[in-house]
Amino acid sequence: MSPAVSAADYNWRLGVVAGPVWQSRNDVQIPGDTGTRFSLVDLAGSGPFPYVRVELVYQLAEKHALRFLLAPFEYTETGQLDSDVSFAGQSFSAGQATEATYQFNSYRVTYRYRFFRNDSWQWHVGGTLKVRDAEIKLTQGSVTANDTDTGVVPLLNLYGEYNLGSAWSLIFDLDGLASPQGRAIDLGLLARYDVSEAWYLAGGYRTLEGGADNDSVYSFAWFNYAVLSAGYRF
């Protein structure tokens, strides 16, 4: 059988990822200095929730590539608060049906430079600009409050492939950066099988963790993804 196809052996790659995601942490306090801290995991449950991601990679030159990523995510669940909560200027009572909506859409463009390649390994390093489109909303009877957050976040990117031979490879994919005000870590560990030179299938695990802590908002979440992926090279 042929060895795995390298990321530098094609001009375009289009991949679609889908599967279930679980939240193991999702703590919110809005405003960050006067609101009540509560857990969306306790209110909405840990999941699983469905998700989808679409990735397009363009090989600019032998060592240079651009990646475009669309990663929308949203759920709406109903539960009960464990205690009274002040959120975004409104008060919500414990023990009553409360609808929670959590949205975190991520749109990214990444530049990668391949700095190492041999028969087994290749490594790429670069930078990502992430556009964050987020919203948290609570509804209890006629009372509704929401907080939106849209902004651009710079991240570092590290991408690696290990060729196992026989059309199999291992993938390491990281977007991340940390500062005193917050952090964002998006790490994927995947196994890929090349069905042909054009088509591939992949599966594995991805974790997304991060948030911000300031006077306007305290929000930290940790999501765990089961990854099922199919892609086409051209």
mmCIF file with all atom_site columns, N, CA and C in Angstrom, residues 36-72:
data_model
loop_
_atom_site.group_PDB
_atom_site.id
_atom_site.type_symbol
_atom_site.label_atom_id
_atom_site.label_alt_id
_atom_site.label_comp_id
_atom_site.label_asym_id
_atom_site.label_entity_id
_atom_site.label_seq_id
_atom_site.pdbx_PDB_ins_code
_atom_site.Cartn_x
_atom_site.Cartn_y
_atom_site.Cartn_z
_atom_site.occupancy
_atom_site.B_iso_or_equiv
_atom_site.pdbx_formal_charge
_atom_site.auth_seq_id
_atom_site.auth_comp_id
_atom_site.auth_asym_id
_atom_site.auth_atom_id
_atom_site.pdbx_PDB_model_num
ATOM 1   N N  . THR A 1 36 ? -23.491 37.350 38.996 1.00 0.00 ? 36 THR A N  1
ATOM 2   C CA . THR A 1 36 ? -23.409 36.112 39.766 1.00 0.00 ? 36 THR A CA 1
ATOM 3   C C  . THR A 1 36 ? -22.762 35.032 38.913 1.00 0.00 ? 36 THR A C  1
ATOM 4   N N  . ARG A 1 37 ? -21.772 34.380 39.451 1.00 0.00 ? 37 ARG A N  1
ATOM 5   C CA . ARG A 1 37 ? -21.122 33.300 38.706 1.00 0.00 ? 37 ARG A CA 1
ATOM 6   C C  . ARG A 1 37 ? -21.971 32.040 38.792 1.00 0.00 ? 37 ARG A C  1
ATOM 7   N N  . PHE A 1 38 ? -22.209 31.418 37.642 1.00 0.00 ? 38 PHE A N  1
ATOM 8   C CA . PHE A 1 38 ? -22.987 30.180 37.602 1.00 0.00 ? 38 PHE A CA 1
ATOM 9   C C  . PHE A 1 38 ? -22.431 29.288 36.504 1.00 0.00 ? 38 PHE A C  1
ATOM 10  N N  . SER A 1 39 ? -22.886 28.044 36.500 1.00 0.00 ? 39 SER A N  1
ATOM 11  C CA . SER A 1 39 ? -22.375 27.042 35.570 1.00 0.00 ? 39 SER A CA 1
ATOM 12  C C  . SER A 1 39 ? -23.433 26.681 34.536 1.00 0.00 ? 39 SER A C  1
ATOM 13  N N  . LEU A 1 40 ? -23.105 26.870 33.271 1.00 0.00 ? 40 LEU A N  1
ATOM 14  C CA . LEU A 1 40 ? -23.993 26.414 32.205 1.00 0.00 ? 40 LEU A CA 1
ATOM 15  C C  . LEU A 1 40 ? -24.010 24.898 32.093 1.00 0.00 ? 40 LEU A C  1
ATOM 16  N N  . VAL A 1 41 ? -22.975 24.234 32.598 1.00 0.00 ? 41 VAL A N  1
ATOM 17  C CA . VAL A 1 41 ? -23.006 22.765 32.639 1.00 0.00 ? 41 VAL A CA 1
ATOM 18  C C  . VAL A 1 41 ? -24.102 22.303 33.579 1.00 0.00 ? 41 VAL A C  1
ATOM 19  N N  . ASP A 1 42 ? -24.198 22.937 34.753 1.00 0.00 ? 42 ASP A N  1
ATOM 20  C CA . ASP A 1 42 ? -25.251 22.566 35.706 1.00 0.00 ? 42 ASP A CA 1
ATOM 21  C C  . ASP A 1 42 ? -26.631 22.915 35.173 1.00 0.00 ? 42 ASP A C  1
ATOM 22  N N  . LEU A 1 43 ? -26.737 24.020 34.431 1.00 0.00 ? 43 LEU A N  1
ATOM 23  C CA . LEU A 1 43 ? -28.039 24.465 33.931 1.00 0.00 ? 43 LEU A CA 1
ATOM 24  C C  . LEU A 1 43 ? -28.466 23.713 32.679 1.00 0.00 ? 43 LEU A C  1
ATOM 25  N N  . ALA A 1 44 ? -27.554 23.555 31.716 1.00 0.00 ? 44 ALA A N  1
ATOM 26  C CA . ALA A 1 44 ? -27.915 23.007 30.416 1.00 0.00 ? 44 ALA A CA 1
ATOM 27  C C  . ALA A 1 44 ? -27.487 21.560 30.219 1.00 0.00 ? 44 ALA A C  1
ATOM 28  N N  . GLY A 1 45 ? -26.672 21.037 31.123 1.00 0.00 ? 45 GLY A N  1
ATOM 29  C CA . GLY A 1 45 ? -26.169 19.683 30.963 1.00 0.00 ? 45 GLY A CA 1
ATOM 30  C C  . GLY A 1 45 ? -24.834 19.671 30.223 1.00 0.00 ? 45 GLY A C  1
ATOM 31  N N  . SER A 1 46 ? -24.183 18.526 30.250 1.00 0.00 ? 46 SER A N  1
ATOM 32  C CA . SER A 1 46 ? -22.863 18.400 29.636 1.00 0.00 ? 46 SER A CA 1
ATOM 33  C C  . SER A 1 46 ? -22.918 18.018 28.167 1.00 0.00 ? 46 SER A C  1
ATOM 34  N N  . GLY A 1 47 ? -24.095 17.681 27.652 1.00 0.00 ? 47 GLY A N  1
ATOM 35  C CA . GLY A 1 47 ? -24.223 17.263 26.265 1.00 0.00 ? 47 GLY A CA 1
ATOM 36  C C  . GLY A 1 47 ? -24.490 15.764 26.187 1.00 0.00 ? 47 GLY A C  1
ATOM 37  N N  . PRO A 1 48 ? -24.259 15.180 24.991 1.00 0.00 ? 48 PRO A N  1
ATOM 38  C CA . PRO A 1 48 ? -23.556 15.752 23.847 1.00 0.00 ? 48 PRO A CA 1
ATOM 39  C C  . PRO A 1 48 ? -24.425 16.685 23.013 1.00 0.00 ? 48 PRO A C  1
ATOM 40  N N  . PHE A 1 49 ? -23.758 17.612 22.332 1.00 0.00 ? 49 PHE A N  1
ATOM 41  C CA . PHE A 1 49 ? -24.361 18.523 21.379 1.00 0.00 ? 49 PHE A CA 1
ATOM 42  C C  . PHE A 1 49 ? -23.730 18.281 20.013 1.00 0.00 ? 49 PHE A C  1
ATOM 43  N N  . PRO A 1 50 ? -24.483 18.448 18.924 1.00 0.00 ? 50 PRO A N  1
ATOM 44  C CA . PRO A 1 50 ? -23.887 18.262 17.596 1.00 0.00 ? 50 PRO A CA 1
ATOM 45  C C  . PRO A 1 50 ? -23.069 19.482 17.183 1.00 0.00 ? 50 PRO A C  1
ATOM 46  N N  . TYR A 1 51 ? -22.054 19.243 16.367 1.00 0.00 ? 51 TYR A N  1
ATOM 47  C CA . TYR A 1 51 ? -21.247 20.345 15.845 1.00 0.00 ? 51 TYR A CA 1
ATOM 48  C C  . TYR A 1 51 ? -20.787 20.001 14.439 1.00 0.00 ? 51 TYR A C  1
ATOM 49  N N  . VAL A 1 52 ? -20.349 21.027 13.709 1.00 0.00 ? 52 VAL A N  1
ATOM 50  C CA . VAL A 1 52 ? -19.766 20.838 12.389 1.00 0.00 ? 52 VAL A CA 1
ATOM 51  C C  . VAL A 1 52 ? -18.685 21.884 12.194 1.00 0.00 ? 52 VAL A C  1
ATOM 52  N N  . ARG A 1 53 ? -17.624 21.523 11.507 1.00 0.00 ? 53 ARG A N  1
ATOM 53  C CA . ARG A 1 53 ? -16.544 22.441 11.140 1.00 0.00 ? 53 ARG A CA 1
ATOM 54  C C  . ARG A 1 53 ? -16.188 22.181 9.676  1.00 0.00 ? 53 ARG A C  1
ATOM 55  N N  . VAL A 1 54 ? -15.883 23.253 8.945  1.00 0.00 ? 54 VAL A N  1
ATOM 56  C CA . VAL A 1 54 ? -15.472 23.146 7.541  1.00 0.00 ? 54 VAL A CA 1
ATOM 57  C C  . VAL A 1 54 ? -14.118 23.830 7.395  1.00 0.00 ? 54 VAL A C  1
ATOM 58  N N  . GLU A 1 55 ? -13.163 23.125 6.786  1.00 0.00 ? 55 GLU A N  1
ATOM 59  C CA . GLU A 1 55 ? -11.808 23.635 6.649  1.00 0.00 ? 55 GLU A CA 1
ATOM 60  C C  . GLU A 1 55 ? -11.387 23.580 5.185  1.00 0.00 ? 55 GLU A C  1
ATOM 61  N N  . LEU A 1 56 ? -10.801 24.674 4.706  1.00 0.00 ? 56 LEU A N  1
ATOM 62  C CA . LEU A 1 56 ? -10.259 24.747 3.356  1.00 0.00 ? 56 LEU A CA 1
ATOM 63  C C  . LEU A 1 56 ? -8.803  25.182 3.450  1.00 0.00 ? 56 LEU A C  1
ATOM 64  N N  . VAL A 1 57 ? -7.910  24.383 2.886  1.00 0.00 ? 57 VAL A N  1
ATOM 65  C CA . VAL A 1 57 ? -6.472  24.677 2.912  1.00 0.00 ? 57 VAL A CA 1
ATOM 66  C C  . VAL A 1 57 ? -5.991  24.900 1.484  1.00 0.00 ? 57 VAL A C  1
ATOM 67  N N  . TYR A 1 58 ? -5.259  25.992 1.279  1.00 0.00 ? 58 TYR A N  1
ATOM 68  C CA . TYR A 1 58 ? -4.665  26.299 -0.018 1.00 0.00 ? 58 TYR A CA 1
ATOM 69  C C  . TYR A 1 58 ? -3.145  26.315 0.109  1.00 0.00 ? 58 TYR A C  1
ATOM 70  N N  . GLN A 1 59 ? -2.487  25.487 -0.692 1.00 0.00 ? 59 GLN A N  1
ATOM 71  C CA . GLN A 1 59 ? -1.033  25.418 -0.691 1.00 0.00 ? 59 GLN A CA 1
ATOM 72  C C  . GLN A 1 59 ? -0.481  26.506 -1.601 1.00 0.00 ? 59 GLN A C  1
ATOM 73  N N  . LEU A 1 60 ? -0.012  27.600 -0.990 1.00 0.00 ? 60 LEU A N  1
ATOM 74  C CA . LEU A 1 60 ? 0.487   28.731 -1.760 1.00 0.00 ? 60 LEU A CA 1
ATOM 75  C C  . LEU A 1 60 ? 1.755   28.375 -2.527 1.00 0.00 ? 60 LEU A C  1
ATOM 76  N N  . ALA A 1 61 ? 2.656   27.669 -1.893 1.00 0.00 ? 61 ALA A N  1
ATOM 77  C CA . ALA A 1 61 ? 3.933   27.257 -2.457 1.00 0.00 ? 61 ALA A CA 1
ATOM 78  C C  . ALA A 1 61 ? 4.386   26.035 -1.680 1.00 0.00 ? 61 ALA A C  1
ATOM 79  N N  . GLU A 1 62 ? 5.594   25.554 -1.975 1.00 0.00 ? 62 GLU A N  1
ATOM 80  C CA . GLU A 1 62 ? 6.044   24.310 -1.372 1.00 0.00 ? 62 GLU A CA 1
ATOM 81  C C  . GLU A 1 62 ? 5.989   24.351 0.150  1.00 0.00 ? 62 GLU A C  1
ATOM 82  N N  . LYS A 1 63 ? 6.357   25.486 0.749  1.00 0.00 ? 63 LYS A N  1
ATOM 83  C CA . LYS A 1 63 ? 6.423   25.579 2.201  1.00 0.00 ? 63 LYS A CA 1
ATOM 84  C C  . LYS A 1 63 ? 5.381   26.517 2.811  1.00 0.00 ? 63 LYS A C  1
ATOM 85  N N  . HIS A 1 64 ? 4.503   27.073 2.017  1.00 0.00 ? 64 HIS A N  1
ATOM 86  C CA . HIS A 1 64 ? 3.590   28.103 2.503  1.00 0.00 ? 64 HIS A CA 1
ATOM 87  C C  . HIS A 1 64 ? 2.146   27.695 2.216  1.00 0.00 ? 64 HIS A C  1
ATOM 88  N N  . ALA A 1 65 ? 1.275   27.870 3.219  1.00 0.00 ? 65 ALA A N  1
ATOM 89  C CA . ALA A 1 65 ? -0.127  27.480 3.060  1.00 0.00 ? 65 ALA A CA 1
ATOM 90  C C  . ALA A 1 65 ? -1.036  28.436 3.824  1.00 0.00 ? 65 ALA A C  1
ATOM 91  N N  . LEU A 1 66 ? -2.282  28.526 3.352  1.00 0.00 ? 66 LEU A N  1
ATOM 92  C CA . LEU A 1 66 ? -3.343  29.258 4.028  1.00 0.00 ? 66 LEU A CA 1
ATOM 93  C C  . LEU A 1 66 ? -4.445  28.280 4.401  1.00 0.00 ? 66 LEU A C  1
ATOM 94  N N  . ARG A 1 67 ? -4.992  28.442 5.598  1.00 0.00 ? 67 ARG A N  1
ATOM 95  C CA . ARG A 1 67 ? -6.127  27.644 6.045  1.00 0.00 ? 67 ARG A CA 1
ATOM 96  C C  . ARG A 1 67 ? -7.278  28.570 6.393  1.00 0.00 ? 67 ARG A C  1
ATOM 97  N N  . PHE A 1 68 ? -8.480  28.200 5.924  1.00 0.00 ? 68 PHE A N  1
ATOM 98  C CA . PHE A 1 68 ? -9.707  28.922 6.247  1.00 0.00 ? 68 PHE A CA 1
ATOM 99  C C  . PHE A 1 68 ? -10.627 27.956 6.995  1.00 0.00 ? 68 PHE A C  1
ATOM 100 N N  . LEU A 1 69 ? -11.109 28.386 8.157  1.00 0.00 ? 69 LEU A N  1
ATOM 101 C CA . LEU A 1 69 ? -11.906 27.502 9.005  1.00 0.00 ? 69 LEU A CA 1
ATOM 102 C C  . LEU A 1 69 ? -13.208 28.175 9.396  1.00 0.00 ? 69 LEU A C  1
ATOM 103 N N  . LEU A 1 70 ? -14.308 27.462 9.203  1.00 0.00 ? 70 LEU A N  1
ATOM 104 C CA . LEU A 1 70 ? -15.624 27.869 9.697  1.00 0.00 ? 70 LEU A CA 1
ATOM 105 C C  . LEU A 1 70 ? -16.030 26.886 10.780 1.00 0.00 ? 70 LEU A C  1
ATOM 106 N N  . ALA A 1 71 ? -16.251 27.402 11.993 1.00 0.00 ? 71 ALA A N  1
ATOM 107 C CA . ALA A 1 71 ? -16.582 26.532 13.124 1.00 0.00 ? 71 ALA A CA 1
ATOM 108 C C  . ALA A 1 71 ? -17.746 27.121 13.921 1.00 0.00 ? 71 ALA A C  1
ATOM 109 N N  . PRO A 1 72 ? -18.975 27.027 13.377 1.00 0.00 ? 72 PRO A N  1
ATOM 110 C CA . PRO A 1 72 ? -20.128 27.516 14.139 1.00 0.00 ? 72 PRO A CA 1
ATOM 111 C C  . PRO A 1 72 ? -20.527 26.519 15.223 1.00 0.00 ? 72 PRO A C  1
#
